Amino acid sequence: MTLPLNFSASERSSWRIDSLLLLAALTLISLGLTMVASASFSYAEHNFNNEFYFVKRHAIYIFIGLTVMAVTFFTPPSVWSQYSRLWMLLAILLLIIVLIPGIGREVNGSRRWLSLGGMTLQVSELAKVATVVFMASYFANSRENFGDHWRDWAKPLGVLMLPLFLLLMEPDFGSLVVLSCTFMAMLFLTGIKMWHYLGLVFAGSSVLFIFAEAAPYRMARLSSFLDPWSDQFNSGYQLTQSLIAFGRGEWFGVGLGQSVQKMLYLPEAHTDFVFAIFAEEFGFIGVLCLLGLYVLLVWRIFSLSKKAVAQEYWYGVFVLIGFGCLISGQTLINLGVNAGFLPTKGLTLPFVSYGGSSLMVTCAMVGMMLRIGHELHPDTQVVRRVRRGR
């Protein structure tokens, strides 16, 4: 059963906000601004002759992100569900547009960005959210009859193939992996037959391995990940510099702003490898605190999904699980890459890394999840109305 979520302001008793979820997100955003400032000074001064270049831009991104969070919070979830096909279509169109030479911006061999008014938009970030919203609406509407036949899961899988193919063309293999795993997590909740599901897992894993092996640069990353010190000044350079940062951090770190690796030694120090700089400056204890914030955030997300299951609000369940998997999956990959547990991937650390697209999209997800949390609160009129009708 889906809750009727369109109700007027006069029908609400008050706004209910999951304070722990919001606190974890805002704390991570604050840490992100601090670390972008610390990690980018040297690079900004060397390349732009302005040490505050990235700090100012990131502060603007935070303001925009918080505004987006407020907008998504005050937008009823039914709006996202109603127009889910439109969001999916727009995401696919943007993924196509970004591949057009002269329109899409190419950086380090990947064409992932659109330039808009002096700002860059990473289309894959929008595609992730649009895909989760679309799949959540589809799965929620067809859940009662889902899983009886292979055609039930073949339809959404066919839709997913198009954005995955476009992500592969950019290429953005990291986003492809995160989105694929998120889809599989959402599909598991539909009640799909287990042998169908295991077959899809095997087939998907095989395809991902083939794609990884087909590209020489991906295999080079894999070999350098297994033994970065064998080619520490070429393919293993980024990872070895990251590991040096971890080693210098020891237990309590060298202190905020005292990192040596950010002095043009570690590439992408304020974006993909900001966690390594954090580990160097705050040490093992600081890393544990940061991991604790992410654990708190993800725990609150899945706690809300448990409430949604209890109230049979399946659209909320799928959205929460999808967003929770997106955030936790991207976080795990980024941390694993920085620590040398995973091959290098161009994925930012949610809320912390420099990047307007990632920050705005994660803020949008938090706003939507907070709104779903409000709808699930026992004090809201809509929940009491449904309970009285049972």
Coordinates of C-alpha atoms in Angstrom, one line a residue:
M1 CA 0.0 0.0 0.0
T2 CA 1.2 3.5 -0.8
L3 CA 0.5 6.4 1.6
P4 CA -1.4 9.4 0.2
L5 CA 1.3 12.0 0.6
N6 CA -0.3 15.1 -0.9
F7 CA -1.9 17.0 1.9
S8 CA -2.1 20.7 2.7
A9 CA -0.1 22.6 5.2
S10 CA -3.2 23.0 7.4
E11 CA -3.4 19.3 7.7
R12 CA 0.0 18.9 9.1
S13 CA 0.6 19.1 12.9
S14 CA 4.2 20.1 12.4
W15 CA 7.3 19.3 10.4
R16 CA 9.2 16.3 11.7
I17 CA 12.9 16.1 10.9
D18 CA 15.2 13.2 11.6
S19 CA 17.8 15.2 13.6
L20 CA 20.5 12.6 13.6
L21 CA 20.4 12.2 9.8
L22 CA 20.5 16.0 9.3
L23 CA 23.2 16.4 11.9
A24 CA 25.5 13.8 10.3
A25 CA 25.0 15.3 6.8
L26 CA 25.7 18.9 8.0
T27 CA 28.7 17.8 10.0
L28 CA 30.2 16.0 7.0
I29 CA 29.5 19.1 4.8
S30 CA 31.3 21.3 7.4
L31 CA 34.3 18.9 7.5
G32 CA 34.2 19.0 3.7
L33 CA 34.6 22.8 3.6
T34 CA 37.5 22.6 6.1
M35 CA 39.3 19.8 4.2
V36 CA 38.8 21.5 0.8
A37 CA 40.3 24.6 2.2
S38 CA 43.3 22.7 3.7
A39 CA 43.9 20.4 0.8
S40 CA 43.5 22.9 -2.1
F41 CA 45.6 25.9 -0.9
S42 CA 48.9 24.9 -2.6
Y43 CA 47.3 23.7 -5.8
A44 CA 45.0 26.8 -6.1
E45 CA 47.9 29.1 -5.5
H46 CA 50.1 27.3 -8.0
N47 CA 47.5 27.1 -10.8
F48 CA 45.2 30.1 -10.2
N49 CA 47.4 32.4 -8.2
N50 CA 44.6 32.5 -5.6
E51 CA 44.8 30.1 -2.6
F52 CA 41.1 30.6 -1.9
Y53 CA 40.0 29.8 -5.4
F54 CA 38.5 26.4 -4.5
V55 CA 37.3 27.4 -1.0
K56 CA 35.1 30.2 -2.4
R57 CA 33.6 28.0 -5.1
H58 CA 33.0 25.2 -2.6
A59 CA 31.2 27.6 -0.3
I60 CA 28.9 28.6 -3.1
Y61 CA 28.3 25.0 -3.8
I62 CA 27.4 24.4 -0.2
F63 CA 24.9 27.3 -0.3
I64 CA 23.3 25.9 -3.5
G65 CA 23.3 22.4 -2.0
L66 CA 21.5 23.5 1.2
T67 CA 19.0 25.4 -0.9
V68 CA 18.4 22.2 -3.0
M69 CA 18.0 20.2 0.2
A70 CA 15.3 22.6 1.4
V71 CA 13.5 22.4 -2.0
T72 CA 13.5 18.6 -2.0
F73 CA 12.4 18.5 1.6
F74 CA 9.3 20.7 0.9
T75 CA 8.5 18.8 -2.3
P76 CA 6.0 15.9 -1.7
P77 CA 7.5 12.5 -2.6
S78 CA 4.5 11.9 -4.8
V79 CA 5.8 14.6 -7.2
W80 CA 9.1 12.7 -7.7
S81 CA 7.2 9.5 -8.3
Q82 CA 4.6 11.1 -10.7
Y83 CA 7.3 12.5 -12.9
S84 CA 9.9 9.7 -12.5
R85 CA 9.7 8.9 -16.2
L86 CA 10.5 12.5 -17.1
W87 CA 13.5 12.6 -14.8
M88 CA 14.8 9.4 -16.3
L89 CA 14.3 10.7 -19.8
L90 CA 16.1 14.0 -19.0
A91 CA 19.0 12.0 -17.4
I92 CA 19.4 9.9 -20.5
L93 CA 19.3 13.0 -22.8
L94 CA 22.0 14.7 -20.7
L95 CA 24.1 11.6 -20.8
I96 CA 23.9 11.6 -24.6
I97 CA 24.5 15.4 -24.8
V98 CA 27.7 15.2 -22.7
L99 CA 29.2 12.7 -25.2
I100 CA 28.8 15.2 -28.1
P101 CA 32.3 16.7 -28.9
G102 CA 32.3 20.4 -28.4
I103 CA 29.5 20.3 -25.8
G104 CA 30.8 17.8 -23.2
R105 CA 33.9 18.8 -21.4
E106 CA 36.7 16.3 -21.4
V107 CA 39.1 16.0 -18.4
N108 CA 41.8 13.4 -18.1
G109 CA 40.4 11.4 -21.0
S110 CA 36.8 11.3 -19.7
R111 CA 33.9 13.3 -21.1
R112 CA 31.6 13.6 -18.1
W113 CA 30.9 17.4 -17.6
L114 CA 28.7 20.1 -19.0
S115 CA 29.8 23.7 -18.6
L116 CA 27.0 26.0 -17.5
G117 CA 27.6 29.6 -16.7
G118 CA 31.2 29.2 -15.5
M119 CA 30.2 26.1 -13.5
T120 CA 30.5 22.4 -14.4
L121 CA 27.8 19.8 -14.1
Q122 CA 28.7 16.1 -13.8
V123 CA 25.8 14.4 -15.5
S124 CA 26.4 11.0 -14.0
E125 CA 25.5 12.3 -10.6
L126 CA 22.1 13.4 -11.8
A127 CA 21.6 10.1 -13.6
K128 CA 22.1 8.2 -10.4
V129 CA 19.3 10.0 -8.6
A130 CA 17.0 9.9 -11.6
T131 CA 17.5 6.2 -11.9
V132 CA 16.8 5.5 -8.2
V133 CA 13.6 7.6 -8.4
F134 CA 12.4 5.9 -11.5
M135 CA 13.2 2.4 -10.3
A136 CA 11.6 3.1 -6.9
S137 CA 8.4 4.2 -8.6
Y138 CA 8.4 1.2 -11.0
F139 CA 9.1 -1.4 -8.2
A140 CA 6.6 0.1 -5.8
N141 CA 3.8 0.2 -8.4
S142 CA 4.4 -3.4 -9.6
R143 CA 5.6 -5.0 -6.4
E144 CA 2.4 -7.1 -5.7
N145 CA 2.8 -9.0 -9.0
F146 CA 6.6 -8.7 -9.3
G147 CA 8.9 -11.7 -9.6
D148 CA 6.4 -14.2 -11.1
H149 CA 8.1 -14.1 -14.5
W150 CA 11.5 -13.1 -15.9
R151 CA 9.8 -10.3 -17.9
D152 CA 9.0 -8.5 -14.6
W153 CA 12.7 -7.8 -14.0
A154 CA 13.7 -7.7 -17.6
K155 CA 11.8 -4.5 -18.2
P156 CA 13.6 -2.3 -15.6
L157 CA 16.9 -4.0 -16.4
G158 CA 16.4 -3.1 -20.1
V159 CA 15.8 0.6 -19.1
L160 CA 18.9 0.5 -16.9
M161 CA 21.1 -0.7 -19.7
L162 CA 20.9 2.6 -21.6
P163 CA 22.3 4.8 -18.9
L164 CA 24.9 2.2 -18.0
F165 CA 26.0 2.0 -21.6
L166 CA 26.3 5.8 -21.8
L167 CA 28.3 5.9 -18.6
L168 CA 30.6 3.3 -20.1
M169 CA 31.1 5.5 -23.1
E170 CA 32.2 8.6 -21.1
P171 CA 33.9 6.5 -19.5
D172 CA 32.8 6.5 -15.9
F173 CA 33.3 2.9 -14.7
G174 CA 33.1 3.8 -11.1
S175 CA 29.6 5.3 -11.4
L176 CA 28.5 2.3 -13.5
V177 CA 29.5 -0.1 -10.7
V178 CA 27.8 2.0 -8.0
L179 CA 24.6 2.3 -10.0
S180 CA 24.6 -1.4 -10.9
C181 CA 25.0 -2.5 -7.3
T182 CA 22.3 0.0 -6.2
F183 CA 19.9 -1.5 -8.8
M184 CA 20.6 -5.0 -7.6
A185 CA 20.0 -4.0 -4.0
M186 CA 16.6 -2.5 -4.9
L187 CA 15.7 -5.5 -7.1
F188 CA 16.3 -7.8 -4.2
L189 CA 13.5 -6.1 -2.2
T190 CA 10.9 -6.8 -4.9
G191 CA 10.6 -10.5 -4.1
I192 CA 12.4 -11.7 -7.2
K193 CA 13.0 -15.4 -7.4
M194 CA 16.3 -16.2 -5.8
W195 CA 17.6 -18.3 -8.7
H196 CA 16.8 -15.4 -11.1
Y197 CA 18.6 -13.0 -8.8
L198 CA 21.7 -15.1 -8.4
G199 CA 21.8 -15.6 -12.2
L200 CA 21.7 -11.8 -12.6
V201 CA 24.4 -11.3 -10.1
F202 CA 26.7 -13.8 -11.9
A203 CA 25.9 -12.3 -15.3
G204 CA 26.4 -8.8 -14.1
S205 CA 29.7 -9.6 -12.4
S206 CA 31.0 -11.3 -15.5
V207 CA 30.1 -8.4 -17.7
L208 CA 31.8 -5.9 -15.4
F209 CA 34.9 -8.1 -15.3
I210 CA 34.9 -8.3 -19.1
F211 CA 34.6 -4.5 -19.4
A212 CA 37.4 -3.9 -16.9
E213 CA 39.7 -6.3 -18.7
A214 CA 38.8 -4.9 -22.2
A215 CA 40.3 -1.5 -21.4
P216 CA 44.1 -1.4 -21.0
Y217 CA 44.1 1.6 -18.7
R218 CA 41.7 -0.3 -16.3
M219 CA 44.0 -3.3 -16.2
A220 CA 47.0 -0.9 -15.6
R221 CA 45.1 0.5 -12.6
L222 CA 44.4 -3.0 -11.4
S223 CA 48.0 -4.1 -11.6
S224 CA 49.2 -0.9 -9.9
F225 CA 46.7 -1.4 -7.2
L226 CA 48.0 -4.8 -6.4
D227 CA 51.6 -3.6 -6.3
P228 CA 51.8 0.2 -6.5
W229 CA 55.5 0.3 -5.4
S230 CA 56.6 -1.6 -8.5
D231 CA 55.9 1.5 -10.6
Q232 CA 55.6 4.2 -8.0
F233 CA 56.6 7.1 -10.3
N234 CA 54.1 6.1 -13.1
S235 CA 50.9 4.1 -12.7
G236 CA 51.3 3.6 -9.0
Y237 CA 52.2 7.2 -8.2
Q238 CA 48.9 8.4 -7.0
L239 CA 48.3 5.5 -4.7
T240 CA 51.8 5.5 -3.2
Q241 CA 51.5 9.2 -2.4
S242 CA 48.2 8.5 -0.8
L243 CA 49.7 5.7 1.3
I244 CA 52.5 8.0 2.4
A245 CA 49.9 10.4 3.6
F246 CA 48.3 7.7 5.7
G247 CA 51.6 6.7 7.1
R248 CA 52.5 10.3 8.1
G249 CA 49.2 10.6 9.9
E250 CA 50.0 7.9 12.5
W251 CA 47.6 8.0 15.5
F252 CA 46.7 11.7 15.9
G253 CA 47.8 13.3 12.6
V254 CA 50.2 16.1 11.9
G255 CA 47.6 18.8 12.5
L256 CA 45.1 20.7 10.4
G257 CA 46.8 22.5 7.5
Q258 CA 50.1 20.8 8.2
S259 CA 49.9 18.1 5.4
V260 CA 53.0 17.7 3.2
Q261 CA 51.4 15.5 0.6
K262 CA 49.0 18.3 -0.5
M263 CA 52.0 20.3 -1.5
L264 CA 51.6 19.1 -5.2
Y265 CA 52.8 15.6 -4.3
L266 CA 49.4 13.9 -4.3
P267 CA 47.3 14.6 -7.4
E268 CA 43.5 15.4 -6.9
A269 CA 44.2 16.1 -3.2
H270 CA 41.1 18.2 -2.7
T271 CA 38.8 15.9 -4.8
D272 CA 39.2 12.1 -5.1
F273 CA 42.0 11.8 -2.5
V274 CA 40.8 14.3 0.1
F275 CA 40.4 11.4 2.5
A276 CA 44.2 10.7 2.4
I277 CA 44.9 14.3 3.4
F278 CA 42.3 14.0 6.2
A279 CA 44.1 10.9 7.4
E280 CA 47.5 12.7 7.3
E281 CA 46.2 15.7 9.2
F282 CA 43.9 14.0 11.8
G283 CA 45.5 10.5 12.0
F284 CA 43.9 7.2 12.8
I285 CA 41.6 8.7 15.6
G286 CA 40.3 11.3 13.2
V287 CA 39.6 8.6 10.5
L288 CA 37.6 6.6 13.1
C289 CA 35.5 9.8 13.9
L290 CA 34.9 10.4 10.2
L291 CA 33.9 6.8 9.6
G292 CA 31.6 7.1 12.6
L293 CA 29.7 10.0 10.9
Y294 CA 29.2 7.9 7.8
V295 CA 28.0 5.0 9.8
L296 CA 25.5 7.2 11.6
L297 CA 24.3 8.6 8.4
V298 CA 23.8 5.3 6.7
W299 CA 22.3 3.7 9.9
R300 CA 19.6 6.5 10.0
I301 CA 18.8 6.0 6.3
F302 CA 18.2 2.2 6.7
S303 CA 16.4 2.8 10.0
L304 CA 13.9 5.0 8.1
S305 CA 13.6 2.3 5.5
K306 CA 12.7 -0.2 8.2
K307 CA 9.9 2.2 9.4
A308 CA 8.7 2.5 5.8
V309 CA 8.5 -1.3 5.5
A310 CA 6.5 -1.5 8.7
Q311 CA 4.0 1.1 7.3
E312 CA 4.0 -0.6 3.8
Y313 CA 5.1 2.6 2.2
W314 CA 7.0 0.8 -0.6
Y315 CA 8.0 3.9 -2.6
G316 CA 9.8 5.3 0.4
V317 CA 11.4 1.9 1.0
F318 CA 12.9 1.7 -2.4
V319 CA 14.0 5.4 -2.4
L320 CA 15.7 5.1 1.0
I321 CA 17.4 1.8 0.1
G322 CA 18.5 3.2 -3.3
F323 CA 19.9 6.5 -1.8
G324 CA 21.5 4.6 1.1
C325 CA 23.3 2.3 -1.3
L326 CA 24.4 5.1 -3.5
I327 CA 25.9 7.1 -0.6
S328 CA 27.4 4.1 1.2
G329 CA 28.7 2.4 -2.0
Q330 CA 30.4 5.6 -3.2
T331 CA 31.9 6.2 0.2
L332 CA 33.3 2.7 0.5
I333 CA 34.8 2.8 -2.9
N334 CA 36.4 6.2 -2.3
L335 CA 37.8 5.1 1.1
G336 CA 39.0 1.8 -0.4
V337 CA 40.8 3.6 -3.2
N338 CA 42.5 6.1 -0.9
A339 CA 43.6 3.3 1.5
G340 CA 44.8 1.0 -1.3
F341 CA 42.1 -1.6 -0.9
L342 CA 40.5 -1.0 -4.3
P343 CA 41.8 0.0 -7.7
T344 CA 41.8 3.8 -8.5
K345 CA 38.4 5.1 -9.5
G346 CA 37.3 8.7 -10.1
L347 CA 34.6 8.8 -7.4
T348 CA 34.4 11.7 -4.9
L349 CA 33.9 11.2 -1.2
P350 CA 30.2 12.2 -0.5
F351 CA 29.8 15.6 1.3
V352 CA 33.6 16.0 1.7
S353 CA 35.3 16.1 -1.6
Y354 CA 35.4 19.3 -3.7
G355 CA 32.8 19.1 -6.5
G356 CA 29.6 21.0 -7.0
S357 CA 27.6 18.3 -8.8
S358 CA 28.3 15.6 -6.1
L359 CA 27.6 18.0 -3.2
M360 CA 24.3 19.3 -4.7
V361 CA 23.1 15.8 -5.6
T362 CA 23.8 14.3 -2.2
C363 CA 22.1 17.3 -0.5
A364 CA 19.1 16.7 -2.7
M365 CA 19.1 13.1 -1.6
V366 CA 19.2 14.1 2.0
G367 CA 16.3 16.5 1.6
M368 CA 14.2 13.8 -0.1
M369 CA 15.1 11.3 2.7
L370 CA 14.3 13.8 5.4
R371 CA 10.9 14.4 3.8
I372 CA 10.1 10.7 3.6
G373 CA 11.2 10.5 7.3
H374 CA 8.6 13.3 8.0
E375 CA 5.9 11.3 6.2
L376 CA 6.7 8.3 8.3
H377 CA 6.6 10.0 11.6
P378 CA 3.7 8.8 13.8
D379 CA 2.6 12.3 14.7
T380 CA 1.9 13.4 11.1
Q381 CA -1.8 13.5 10.2
V382 CA -1.3 11.4 7.1
V383 CA 0.1 8.4 9.0
R384 CA -2.6 8.6 11.7
R385 CA -5.3 8.9 9.0
V386 CA -4.0 5.7 7.3
R387 CA -3.8 3.9 10.6
R388 CA -7.4 4.8 11.5
G389 CA -8.5 3.4 8.1
R390 CA -6.9 0.0 8.8

